[in-house]
Tab-separated table of C-alpha atoms and ligand atoms in Angstrom:
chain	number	residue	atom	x	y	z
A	92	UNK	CA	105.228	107.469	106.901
A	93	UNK	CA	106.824	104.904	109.338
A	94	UNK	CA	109.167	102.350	106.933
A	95	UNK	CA	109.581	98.738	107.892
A	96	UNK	CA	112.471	96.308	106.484
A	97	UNK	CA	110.854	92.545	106.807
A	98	UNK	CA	113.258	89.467	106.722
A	99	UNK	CA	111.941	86.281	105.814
A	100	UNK	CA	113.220	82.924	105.063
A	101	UNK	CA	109.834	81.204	103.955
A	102	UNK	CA	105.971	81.142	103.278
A	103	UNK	CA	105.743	84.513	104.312
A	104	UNK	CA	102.561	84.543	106.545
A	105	UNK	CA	103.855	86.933	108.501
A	106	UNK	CA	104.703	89.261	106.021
A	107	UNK	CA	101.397	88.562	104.554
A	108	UNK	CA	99.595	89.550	107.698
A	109	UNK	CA	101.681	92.520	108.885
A	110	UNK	CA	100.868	93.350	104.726
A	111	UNK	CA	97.123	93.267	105.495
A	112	UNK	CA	96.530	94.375	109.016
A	113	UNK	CA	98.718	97.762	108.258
A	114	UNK	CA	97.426	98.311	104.532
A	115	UNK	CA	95.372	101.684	105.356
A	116	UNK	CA	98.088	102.927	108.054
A	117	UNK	CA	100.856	105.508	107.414
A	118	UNK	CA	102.989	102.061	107.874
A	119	UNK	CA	104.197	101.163	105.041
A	120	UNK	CA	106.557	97.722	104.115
A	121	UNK	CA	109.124	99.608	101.963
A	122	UNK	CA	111.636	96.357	101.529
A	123	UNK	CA	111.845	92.624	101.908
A	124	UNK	CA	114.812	91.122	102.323
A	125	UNK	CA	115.922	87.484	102.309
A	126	UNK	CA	118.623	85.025	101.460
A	127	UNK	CA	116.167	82.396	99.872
A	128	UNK	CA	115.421	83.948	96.422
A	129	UNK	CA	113.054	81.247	95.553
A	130	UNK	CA	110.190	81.481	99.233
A	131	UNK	CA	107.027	82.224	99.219
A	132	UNK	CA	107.666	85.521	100.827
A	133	UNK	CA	109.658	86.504	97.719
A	134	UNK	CA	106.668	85.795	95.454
A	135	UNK	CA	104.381	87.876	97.821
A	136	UNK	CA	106.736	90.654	97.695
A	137	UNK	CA	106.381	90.766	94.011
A	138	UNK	CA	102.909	90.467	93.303
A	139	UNK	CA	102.677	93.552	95.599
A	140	UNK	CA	105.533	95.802	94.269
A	141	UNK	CA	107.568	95.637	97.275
A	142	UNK	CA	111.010	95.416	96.452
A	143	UNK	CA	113.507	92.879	97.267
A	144	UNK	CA	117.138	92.284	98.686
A	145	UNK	CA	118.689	89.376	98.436
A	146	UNK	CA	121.583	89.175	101.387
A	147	UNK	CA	124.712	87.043	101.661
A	148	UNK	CA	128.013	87.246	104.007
A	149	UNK	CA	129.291	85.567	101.224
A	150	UNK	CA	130.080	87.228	97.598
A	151	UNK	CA	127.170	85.854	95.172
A	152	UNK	CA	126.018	87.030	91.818
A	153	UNK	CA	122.839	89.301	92.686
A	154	UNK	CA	123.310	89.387	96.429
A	155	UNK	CA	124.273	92.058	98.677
A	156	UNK	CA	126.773	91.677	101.970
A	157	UNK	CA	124.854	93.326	105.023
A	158	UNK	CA	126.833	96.782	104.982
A	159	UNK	CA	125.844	97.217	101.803
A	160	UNK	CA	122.505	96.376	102.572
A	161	UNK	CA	122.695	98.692	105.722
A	162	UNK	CA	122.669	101.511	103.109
A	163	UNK	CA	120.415	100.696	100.997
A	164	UNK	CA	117.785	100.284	104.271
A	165	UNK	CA	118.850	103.473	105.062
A	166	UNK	CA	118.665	105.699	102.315
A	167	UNK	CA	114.950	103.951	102.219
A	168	UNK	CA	114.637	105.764	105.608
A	169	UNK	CA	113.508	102.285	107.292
A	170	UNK	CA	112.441	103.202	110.539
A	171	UNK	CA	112.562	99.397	112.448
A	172	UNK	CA	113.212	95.930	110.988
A	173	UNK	CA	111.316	93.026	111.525
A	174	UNK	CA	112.523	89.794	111.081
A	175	UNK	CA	109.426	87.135	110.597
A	176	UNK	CA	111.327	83.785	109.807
A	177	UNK	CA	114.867	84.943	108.412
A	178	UNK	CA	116.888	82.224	109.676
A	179	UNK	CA	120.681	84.093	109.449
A	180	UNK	CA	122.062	85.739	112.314
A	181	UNK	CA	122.203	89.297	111.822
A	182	UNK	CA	125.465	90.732	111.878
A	183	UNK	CA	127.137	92.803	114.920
A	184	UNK	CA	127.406	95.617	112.527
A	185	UNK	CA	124.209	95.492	111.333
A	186	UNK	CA	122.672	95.434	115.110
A	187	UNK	CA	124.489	98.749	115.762
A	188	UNK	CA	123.524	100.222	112.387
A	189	UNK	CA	120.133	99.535	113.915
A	190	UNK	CA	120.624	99.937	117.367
A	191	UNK	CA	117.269	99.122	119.054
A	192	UNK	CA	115.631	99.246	115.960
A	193	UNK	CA	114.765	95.450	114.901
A	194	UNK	CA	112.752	92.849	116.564
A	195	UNK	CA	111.930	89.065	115.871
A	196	UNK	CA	108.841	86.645	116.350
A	197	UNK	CA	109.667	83.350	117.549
A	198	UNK	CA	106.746	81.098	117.869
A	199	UNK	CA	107.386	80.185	122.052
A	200	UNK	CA	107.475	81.914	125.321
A	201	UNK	CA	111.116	82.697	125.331
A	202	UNK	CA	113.196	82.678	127.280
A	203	UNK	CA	112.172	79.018	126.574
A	204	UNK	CA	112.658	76.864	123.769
A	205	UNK	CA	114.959	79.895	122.114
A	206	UNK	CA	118.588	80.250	120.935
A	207	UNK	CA	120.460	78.947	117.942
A	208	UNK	CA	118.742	76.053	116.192
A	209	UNK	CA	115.329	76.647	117.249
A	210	UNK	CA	113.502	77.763	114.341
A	211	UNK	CA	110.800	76.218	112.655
A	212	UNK	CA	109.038	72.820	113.521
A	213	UNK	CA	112.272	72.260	115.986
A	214	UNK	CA	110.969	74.884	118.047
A	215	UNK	CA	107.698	72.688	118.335
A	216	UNK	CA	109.128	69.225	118.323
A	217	UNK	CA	111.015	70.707	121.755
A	218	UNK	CA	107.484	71.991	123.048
A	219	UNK	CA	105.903	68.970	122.885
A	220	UNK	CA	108.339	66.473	123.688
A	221	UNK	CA	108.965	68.660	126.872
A	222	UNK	CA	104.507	68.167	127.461
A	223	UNK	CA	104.483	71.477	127.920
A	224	UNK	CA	100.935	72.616	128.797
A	225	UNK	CA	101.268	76.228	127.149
A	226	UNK	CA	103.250	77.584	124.056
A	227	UNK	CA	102.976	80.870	122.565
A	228	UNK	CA	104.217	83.565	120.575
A	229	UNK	CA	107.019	86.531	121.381
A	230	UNK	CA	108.242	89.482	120.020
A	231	UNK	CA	111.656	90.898	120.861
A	232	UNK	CA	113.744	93.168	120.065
A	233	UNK	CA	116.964	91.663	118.400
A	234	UNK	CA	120.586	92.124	119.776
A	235	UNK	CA	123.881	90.226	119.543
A	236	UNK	CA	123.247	86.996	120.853
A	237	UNK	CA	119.957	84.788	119.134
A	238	UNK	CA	116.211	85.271	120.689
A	239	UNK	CA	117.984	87.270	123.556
A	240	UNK	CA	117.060	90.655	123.466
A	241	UNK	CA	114.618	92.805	125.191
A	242	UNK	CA	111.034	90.990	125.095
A	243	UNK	CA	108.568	93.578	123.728
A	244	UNK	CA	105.436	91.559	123.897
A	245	UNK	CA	104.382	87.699	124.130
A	246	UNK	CA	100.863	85.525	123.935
A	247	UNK	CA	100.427	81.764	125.035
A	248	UNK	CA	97.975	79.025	124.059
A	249	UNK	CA	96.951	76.681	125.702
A	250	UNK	CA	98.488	73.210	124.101
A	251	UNK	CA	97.439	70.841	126.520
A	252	UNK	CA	95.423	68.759	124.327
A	253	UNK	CA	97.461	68.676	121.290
A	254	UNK	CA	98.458	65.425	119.371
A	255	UNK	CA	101.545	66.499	117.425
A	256	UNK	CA	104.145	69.307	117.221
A	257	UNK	CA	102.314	70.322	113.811
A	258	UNK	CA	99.056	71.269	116.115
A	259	UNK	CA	101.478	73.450	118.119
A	260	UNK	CA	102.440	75.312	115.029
A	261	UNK	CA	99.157	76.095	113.964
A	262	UNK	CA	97.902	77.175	117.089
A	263	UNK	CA	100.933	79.385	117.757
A	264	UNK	CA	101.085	80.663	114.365
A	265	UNK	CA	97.580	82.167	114.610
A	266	UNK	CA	98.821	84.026	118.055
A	267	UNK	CA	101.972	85.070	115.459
A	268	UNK	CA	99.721	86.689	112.595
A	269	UNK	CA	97.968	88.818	115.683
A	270	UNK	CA	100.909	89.330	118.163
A	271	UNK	CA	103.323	90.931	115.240
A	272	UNK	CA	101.441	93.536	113.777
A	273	UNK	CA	100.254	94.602	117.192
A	274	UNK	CA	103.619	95.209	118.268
A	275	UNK	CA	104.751	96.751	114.924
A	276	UNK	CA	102.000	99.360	115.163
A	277	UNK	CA	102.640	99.943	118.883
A	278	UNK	CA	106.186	100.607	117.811
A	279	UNK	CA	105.351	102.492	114.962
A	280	UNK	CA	102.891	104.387	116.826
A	281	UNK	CA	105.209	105.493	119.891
A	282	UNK	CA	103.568	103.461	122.698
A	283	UNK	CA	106.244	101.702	124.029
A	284	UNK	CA	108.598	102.725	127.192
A	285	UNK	CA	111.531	100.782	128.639
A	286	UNK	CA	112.296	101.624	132.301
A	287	UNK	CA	113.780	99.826	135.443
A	288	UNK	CA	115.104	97.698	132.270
A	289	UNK	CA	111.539	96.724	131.308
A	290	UNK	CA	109.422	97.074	128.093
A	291	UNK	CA	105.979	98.574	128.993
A	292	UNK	CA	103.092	98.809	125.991
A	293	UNK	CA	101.263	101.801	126.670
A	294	UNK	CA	97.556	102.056	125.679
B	109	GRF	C1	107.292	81.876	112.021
B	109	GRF	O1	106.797	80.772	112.742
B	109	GRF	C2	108.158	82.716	112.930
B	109	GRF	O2	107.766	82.673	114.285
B	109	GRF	C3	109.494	82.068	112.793
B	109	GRF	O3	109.580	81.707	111.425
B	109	GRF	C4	108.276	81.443	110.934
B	109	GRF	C5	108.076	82.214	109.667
B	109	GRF	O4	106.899	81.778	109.075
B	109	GRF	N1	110.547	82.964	113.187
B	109	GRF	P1	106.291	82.636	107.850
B	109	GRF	O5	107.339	82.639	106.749
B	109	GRF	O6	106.032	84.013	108.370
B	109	GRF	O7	105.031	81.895	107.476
């Protein structure tokens, strides 16, 4: 079985399509982990019996810190972490623990419209006021600075007759619920290479 960690913050659509689109794999969602008790995600995680961490850097009744929750990901044997809306940065600590080992979806073709405070609708509202012609979707693999590290994988749309940032969301967010579980199963799957510095998808 390959073991995936998913951190949210919200809805959950993500998690609800990585869910379905790996259901009759050996890929299996073992945890979801969040520090919004209360989202969507959380209530999707229930009704499907996949348990739940609830993370904090600071001390709080029911939470976990992230070392502890390093441990408890690992004695689940939690082969990569994907983080599909969780809107903390990740600790230093925690990237080591899993060095090479978690990536992100952020709904634009980074290396644009990335980086701290661009999450969400924000991420949108920059897209359009910019009249860019083309968004997208990209999947990365998370280091120590936000929305920097190695991109794995990205898909644009074109935008170019939108009418509001809330158009751009829906359109990328479709190219999200595709791009994320085709990454997670390339992962999972052993079909990607870095080299020269690159990510390559093999077939
Ligand atoms: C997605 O748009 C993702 O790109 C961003 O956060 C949002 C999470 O949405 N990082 P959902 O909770 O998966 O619906």
């Amino acid at each position: 079985m390959y073991n995936l960690s998913v951190f949210v913050s919200g809805r959950g659509s993500n998690l609800k399509s990585l869910f379905q689109e790996i259901y009759d794999s050996d890929i299996r969602i073992v945890s979801v982990v969040t520090s919004v008790p209360d989202c969507g995600a959380v209530i999707f995680a229930d009704e499907n019996n996949i348990p739940v961490f609830l993370v904090s850097d600071k001390p709080k009744e029911g939470f976990v810190n992230f070392d502890t929750l390093t441990g408890l990901l690992k004695s689940q044997n939690v082969n990569l972490v994907v983080l599909a809306g969780f809107l903390k940065k990740i600790p230093d600590n925690f990237v080591e623990a899993f060095q090479n080992k978690i990536i992100n979806i952020h709904p634009a073709l980074l290396p644009s419209f990335g980086g701290k405070g661009m999450y969400g609708i924000n991420v949108h509202k920059a897209v359009f006021e910019k009249s860019a012609q083309l968004s997208g979707a990209t999947v990365h693999f998370v280091d120590k600075v936000y929305d920097n590290g190695k991109i794995i994988a990205q898909k644009s749309v074109d935008i170019s007759d939108v009418n509001s940032p809330e158009d751009i969301a829906e359109r990328v967010l479709k190219i999200e619920h595709e791009l994320l579980p085709f990454v997670v199963k390339k992962i999972a799957f052993k079909k990607i290479e870095i080299r020269n510095n690159r990510v390559y998808i093999l077939n």
